[in-house]
Amino acid sequence: DAGITQSPRHKVTETGTPVTLRCHQTENHRYMYWYRQDPGHGLRLIHYSYGVKDTDKGEVSDGYSVSRSKTEDFLLTLESATSSQTSVYFCAISGNPRGTEAFFGQGTRLTVV
Amino acid sequence: AQSVTQLGSHVSVSEGALVLLRCNYSSSVPPYLFWYVQYPNQGLQLLLKYTSAATLVKGINGFEAEFKKSETSFHLTKPSAHMSDAAEYFCAVSDNAGNMLTFGGGTRLMVKP
């Protein structure tokens, strides 16, 4: 398995609180991604990074921010969590977005109450 | 723009029967196509990928998929279903223009004894 660790694996938080999810890789891959998975929607891209301090928005970026200060770490922050952000979040990595598969972490189940 | 449609959010087959999971895509440039499998409480694992070589692609666990440009399809098949194949399957597309993976909504495969 690709060396990707997501933390925490499960979290319950209250509406309006900030939440940070962490993705750590040991593969030295350039590209890192955050997806959310919701029934019927598959996985939707939130943000991605193509290098240290280089990030860009995905399809569903509203309410989320990211940071990448080191190659191995990619943080996803919900500034003020809402119930609509209850989801399973997956981090993925790839060496190249052009036709190369992404490797996924185990996921973080976030519940906003 | 690119998109993926998976026909049938749930598919049920008997053990030993043919598995057919349908995927149609749209892409303005030649696509790269992927099938991923997700077992309960796990991340996504690559089954197979098409990157403009042979149109019939063989993957792990006896699965294969055929790229048909005229039909914009990339259906996943397996001749004989096993109980262990019960999982959710996702079709995804990217392209050589550097677009990120776009996923279909997923198909949950159930295998009956």
Tab-separated table of C-alpha atoms in Angstrom:
chain	number	residue	atom	x	y	z
A	1	ASP	CA	0.000	0.000	0.000
A	2	ALA	CA	1.078	3.550	-0.734
A	3	GLY	CA	2.289	5.314	2.383
A	4	ILE	CA	-0.616	7.628	3.109
A	5	THR	CA	-1.890	8.306	6.594
A	6	GLN	CA	-4.970	10.333	7.392
A	7	SER	CA	-5.708	11.671	10.839
A	8	PRO	CA	-7.996	11.571	12.612
A	9	ARG	CA	-9.916	8.591	11.206
A	10	HIS	CA	-13.129	9.646	12.902
A	11	LYS	CA	-14.264	12.975	14.289
A	12	VAL	CA	-17.476	14.426	15.637
A	13	THR	CA	-17.598	18.183	15.922
A	14	GLU	CA	-20.156	20.896	16.543
A	15	THR	CA	-21.496	23.331	13.991
A	16	GLY	CA	-19.410	26.472	13.808
A	17	THR	CA	-16.178	25.000	15.121
A	18	PRO	CA	-12.972	24.848	13.080
A	19	VAL	CA	-11.687	21.430	12.051
A	20	THR	CA	-8.385	20.392	10.503
A	21	LEU	CA	-7.764	17.079	8.808
A	22	ARG	CA	-4.242	15.911	8.102
A	23	CYS	CA	-2.816	13.852	5.284
A	24	HIS	CA	0.739	12.567	5.537
A	25	GLN	CA	2.595	10.726	2.773
A	26	THR	CA	5.917	8.934	2.709
A	27	GLU	CA	6.069	8.496	-1.095
A	28	ASN	CA	7.491	11.929	-1.966
A	29	HIS	CA	4.761	12.373	-4.575
A	30	ARG	CA	4.303	15.851	-5.971
A	31	TYR	CA	0.512	15.926	-6.181
A	32	MET	CA	-1.853	15.651	-3.241
A	33	TYR	CA	-5.640	15.863	-3.274
A	34	TRP	CA	-8.573	16.110	-0.922
A	35	TYR	CA	-11.854	14.509	-1.974
A	36	ARG	CA	-15.156	14.144	-0.190
A	37	GLN	CA	-17.369	11.107	-0.675
A	38	ASP	CA	-21.136	11.349	-0.399
A	39	PRO	CA	-23.746	8.763	-1.433
A	40	GLY	CA	-24.705	9.091	-5.083
A	41	HIS	CA	-21.990	11.649	-5.798
A	42	GLY	CA	-18.921	9.461	-5.927
A	43	LEU	CA	-15.837	11.394	-4.943
A	44	ARG	CA	-15.644	15.120	-5.553
A	45	LEU	CA	-12.435	17.097	-5.554
A	46	ILE	CA	-12.184	19.793	-2.880
A	47	HIS	CA	-8.647	21.124	-3.310
A	48	TYR	CA	-5.372	19.854	-4.637
A	49	SER	CA	-1.710	20.691	-4.409
A	50	TYR	CA	0.967	20.450	-7.079
A	51	GLY	CA	3.874	21.334	-4.830
A	52	VAL	CA	4.864	22.971	-1.559
A	53	LYS	CA	2.756	26.102	-1.103
A	54	ASP	CA	1.095	25.489	-4.495
A	55	THR	CA	-2.590	24.709	-4.218
A	56	ASP	CA	-5.723	25.154	-6.259
A	57	LYS	CA	-9.474	24.752	-5.923
A	58	GLY	CA	-11.471	21.778	-7.008
A	59	GLU	CA	-15.129	21.272	-7.762
A	60	VAL	CA	-16.469	21.785	-4.210
A	61	SER	CA	-14.021	24.141	-2.492
A	62	ASP	CA	-16.456	26.523	-0.759
A	63	GLY	CA	-16.013	26.405	3.021
A	64	TYR	CA	-12.644	24.662	2.844
A	65	SER	CA	-9.056	25.822	2.835
A	66	VAL	CA	-5.798	23.891	2.505
A	67	SER	CA	-2.150	24.300	3.229
A	68	ARG	CA	0.993	22.469	2.221
A	69	SER	CA	4.141	23.641	3.954
A	70	LYS	CA	6.047	20.378	3.423
A	71	THR	CA	6.003	17.837	0.614
A	72	GLU	CA	4.685	15.148	2.921
A	73	ASP	CA	1.808	17.004	4.601
A	74	PHE	CA	-1.431	18.387	3.182
A	75	LEU	CA	-3.922	19.909	5.608
A	76	LEU	CA	-7.619	20.464	4.999
A	77	THR	CA	-9.364	23.028	7.211
A	78	LEU	CA	-13.040	23.649	7.664
A	79	GLU	CA	-13.044	27.176	9.054
A	80	SER	CA	-16.538	26.917	10.513
A	81	ALA	CA	-18.017	23.466	10.150
A	82	THR	CA	-21.590	23.051	8.888
A	83	SER	CA	-23.837	19.992	8.799
A	84	SER	CA	-23.488	19.874	4.997
A	85	GLN	CA	-19.816	19.092	5.517
A	86	THR	CA	-20.638	15.809	7.219
A	87	SER	CA	-18.919	13.373	4.886
A	88	VAL	CA	-16.069	10.969	4.424
A	89	TYR	CA	-12.894	12.733	3.370
A	90	PHE	CA	-10.175	11.053	1.363
A	91	CYS	CA	-6.670	12.183	0.714
A	92	ALA	CA	-4.946	10.969	-2.448
A	93	ILE	CA	-1.493	11.306	-3.948
A	94	SER	CA	-0.004	10.902	-7.389
A	95	GLY	CA	3.300	11.461	-9.052
A	96	ASN	CA	1.716	13.109	-12.046
A	97	PRO	CA	-1.868	14.011	-12.896
A	98	ARG	CA	-1.453	13.117	-16.538
A	99	GLY	CA	-2.871	9.655	-16.843
A	100	THR	CA	-1.377	8.371	-13.649
A	101	GLU	CA	-3.530	6.752	-11.032
A	102	ALA	CA	-4.011	8.283	-7.632
A	103	PHE	CA	-3.399	6.350	-4.413
A	104	PHE	CA	-5.873	6.867	-1.626
A	105	GLY	CA	-5.719	7.035	2.128
A	106	GLN	CA	-8.152	5.190	4.399
A	107	GLY	CA	-10.462	8.145	4.825
A	108	THR	CA	-11.692	10.351	7.672
A	109	ARG	CA	-15.315	10.155	8.697
A	110	LEU	CA	-16.414	13.607	9.861
A	111	THR	CA	-19.751	14.231	11.516
A	112	VAL	CA	-20.895	17.786	12.187
A	113	VAL	CA	-23.706	17.973	14.750
B	1	ALA	CA	-14.861	19.521	-19.261
B	2	GLN	CA	-15.072	15.876	-18.414
B	3	SER	CA	-17.692	13.749	-16.698
B	4	VAL	CA	-18.491	10.145	-15.870
B	5	THR	CA	-21.837	8.388	-15.663
B	6	GLN	CA	-22.226	5.007	-14.036
B	7	LEU	CA	-25.509	3.360	-14.935
B	8	GLY	CA	-27.027	1.614	-11.954
B	9	SER	CA	-26.166	2.633	-8.424
B	10	HIS	CA	-26.801	-0.940	-7.274
B	11	VAL	CA	-26.178	-4.186	-9.156
B	12	SER	CA	-26.972	-7.628	-7.783
B	13	VAL	CA	-25.655	-10.870	-9.264
B	14	SER	CA	-25.521	-14.478	-8.164
B	15	GLU	CA	-22.227	-16.084	-7.296
B	16	GLY	CA	-20.712	-17.482	-10.494
B	17	ALA	CA	-22.654	-15.138	-12.761
B	18	LEU	CA	-21.240	-12.525	-15.109
B	19	VAL	CA	-20.494	-9.119	-13.606
B	20	LEU	CA	-21.108	-6.107	-15.848
B	21	LEU	CA	-20.741	-2.584	-14.448
B	22	ARG	CA	-21.368	0.230	-16.889
B	23	CYS	CA	-19.393	3.428	-17.299
B	24	ASN	CA	-19.777	6.163	-19.897
B	25	TYR	CA	-17.574	9.217	-20.025
B	26	SER	CA	-17.311	12.528	-21.759
B	27	SER	CA	-14.027	14.219	-22.454
B	28	SER	CA	-12.946	16.833	-24.945
B	29	VAL	CA	-9.519	15.233	-25.318
B	30	PRO	CA	-8.378	11.607	-25.356
B	31	PRO	CA	-9.129	10.251	-21.927
B	32	TYR	CA	-7.369	8.162	-19.369
B	33	LEU	CA	-9.880	5.880	-17.655
B	34	PHE	CA	-9.778	4.043	-14.364
B	35	TRP	CA	-11.807	1.631	-12.305
B	36	TYR	CA	-11.400	1.681	-8.550
B	37	VAL	CA	-12.889	-0.642	-5.936
B	38	GLN	CA	-13.808	0.311	-2.382
B	39	TYR	CA	-14.405	-2.296	0.305
B	40	PRO	CA	-16.323	-1.252	3.438
B	41	ASN	CA	-14.503	1.287	5.592
B	42	GLN	CA	-11.529	1.313	3.258
B	43	GLY	CA	-9.968	3.693	0.788
B	44	LEU	CA	-10.091	3.209	-2.959
B	45	GLN	CA	-7.910	0.627	-4.655
B	46	LEU	CA	-7.049	0.687	-8.344
B	47	LEU	CA	-8.515	-2.225	-10.321
B	48	LEU	CA	-7.290	-1.261	-13.770
B	49	LYS	CA	-6.530	1.682	-16.022
B	50	TYR	CA	-6.644	2.597	-19.704
B	51	THR	CA	-3.976	4.986	-20.965
B	52	SER	CA	-4.291	4.733	-24.785
B	53	ALA	CA	-2.502	1.422	-25.239
B	54	ALA	CA	-4.581	-1.754	-25.709
B	55	THR	CA	-8.330	-1.156	-25.674
B	56	LEU	CA	-8.955	-4.296	-23.612
B	57	VAL	CA	-7.438	-3.813	-20.198
B	58	LYS	CA	-6.953	-6.577	-17.660
B	59	GLY	CA	-6.861	-5.768	-13.984
B	60	ILE	CA	-6.617	-7.453	-10.644
B	61	ASN	CA	-8.978	-10.097	-9.279
B	62	GLY	CA	-10.061	-11.265	-12.762
B	63	PHE	CA	-11.657	-7.978	-13.818
B	64	GLU	CA	-11.253	-6.448	-17.240
B	65	ALA	CA	-12.618	-3.442	-19.109
B	66	GLU	CA	-12.863	-2.490	-22.757
B	67	PHE	CA	-12.427	1.052	-24.031
B	68	LYS	CA	-14.881	1.797	-26.847
B	69	LYS	CA	-14.303	5.245	-28.258
B	70	SER	CA	-17.347	5.160	-30.544
B	71	GLU	CA	-19.597	4.460	-27.563
B	72	THR	CA	-17.589	6.586	-25.070
B	73	SER	CA	-17.753	3.619	-22.747
B	74	PHE	CA	-15.442	1.745	-20.425
B	75	HIS	CA	-17.538	-1.054	-18.944
B	76	LEU	CA	-16.097	-3.361	-16.290
B	77	THR	CA	-16.651	-7.108	-16.520
B	78	LYS	CA	-15.778	-10.308	-14.725
B	79	PRO	CA	-16.860	-13.711	-16.050
B	80	SER	CA	-17.724	-15.261	-12.700
B	81	ALA	CA	-18.621	-13.333	-9.556
B	82	HIS	CA	-17.247	-14.308	-6.162
B	83	MET	CA	-18.683	-13.329	-2.811
B	84	SER	CA	-15.493	-11.382	-2.168
B	85	ASP	CA	-16.302	-9.078	-5.110
B	86	ALA	CA	-19.067	-7.396	-3.120
B	87	ALA	CA	-17.945	-3.787	-2.867
B	88	GLU	CA	-18.490	-0.364	-4.399
B	89	TYR	CA	-16.918	0.319	-7.767
B	90	PHE	CA	-16.014	3.700	-9.164
B	91	CYS	CA	-15.187	4.689	-12.715
B	92	ALA	CA	-12.987	7.765	-13.158
B	93	VAL	CA	-11.570	9.828	-16.010
B	94	SER	CA	-8.669	12.187	-16.409
B	95	ASP	CA	-6.945	13.417	-19.534
B	96	ASN	CA	-3.583	14.387	-20.929
B	97	ALA	CA	-4.448	18.038	-20.455
B	98	GLY	CA	-3.725	17.595	-16.775
B	99	ASN	CA	-7.296	17.526	-15.534
B	100	MET	CA	-7.744	15.816	-12.229
B	101	LEU	CA	-9.589	12.577	-11.722
B	102	THR	CA	-13.351	12.968	-12.092
B	103	PHE	CA	-15.403	10.159	-10.582
B	104	GLY	CA	-18.731	8.640	-11.381
B	105	GLY	CA	-21.339	8.201	-8.668
B	106	GLY	CA	-20.328	4.620	-7.946
B	107	THR	CA	-22.035	1.238	-8.296
B	108	ARG	CA	-22.530	-1.019	-5.325
B	109	LEU	CA	-22.142	-4.659	-6.350
B	110	MET	CA	-23.964	-7.274	-4.293
B	111	VAL	CA	-23.223	-10.968	-4.787
B	112	LYS	CA	-25.852	-13.498	-3.757
B	113	PRO	CA	-24.924	-17.033	-2.731
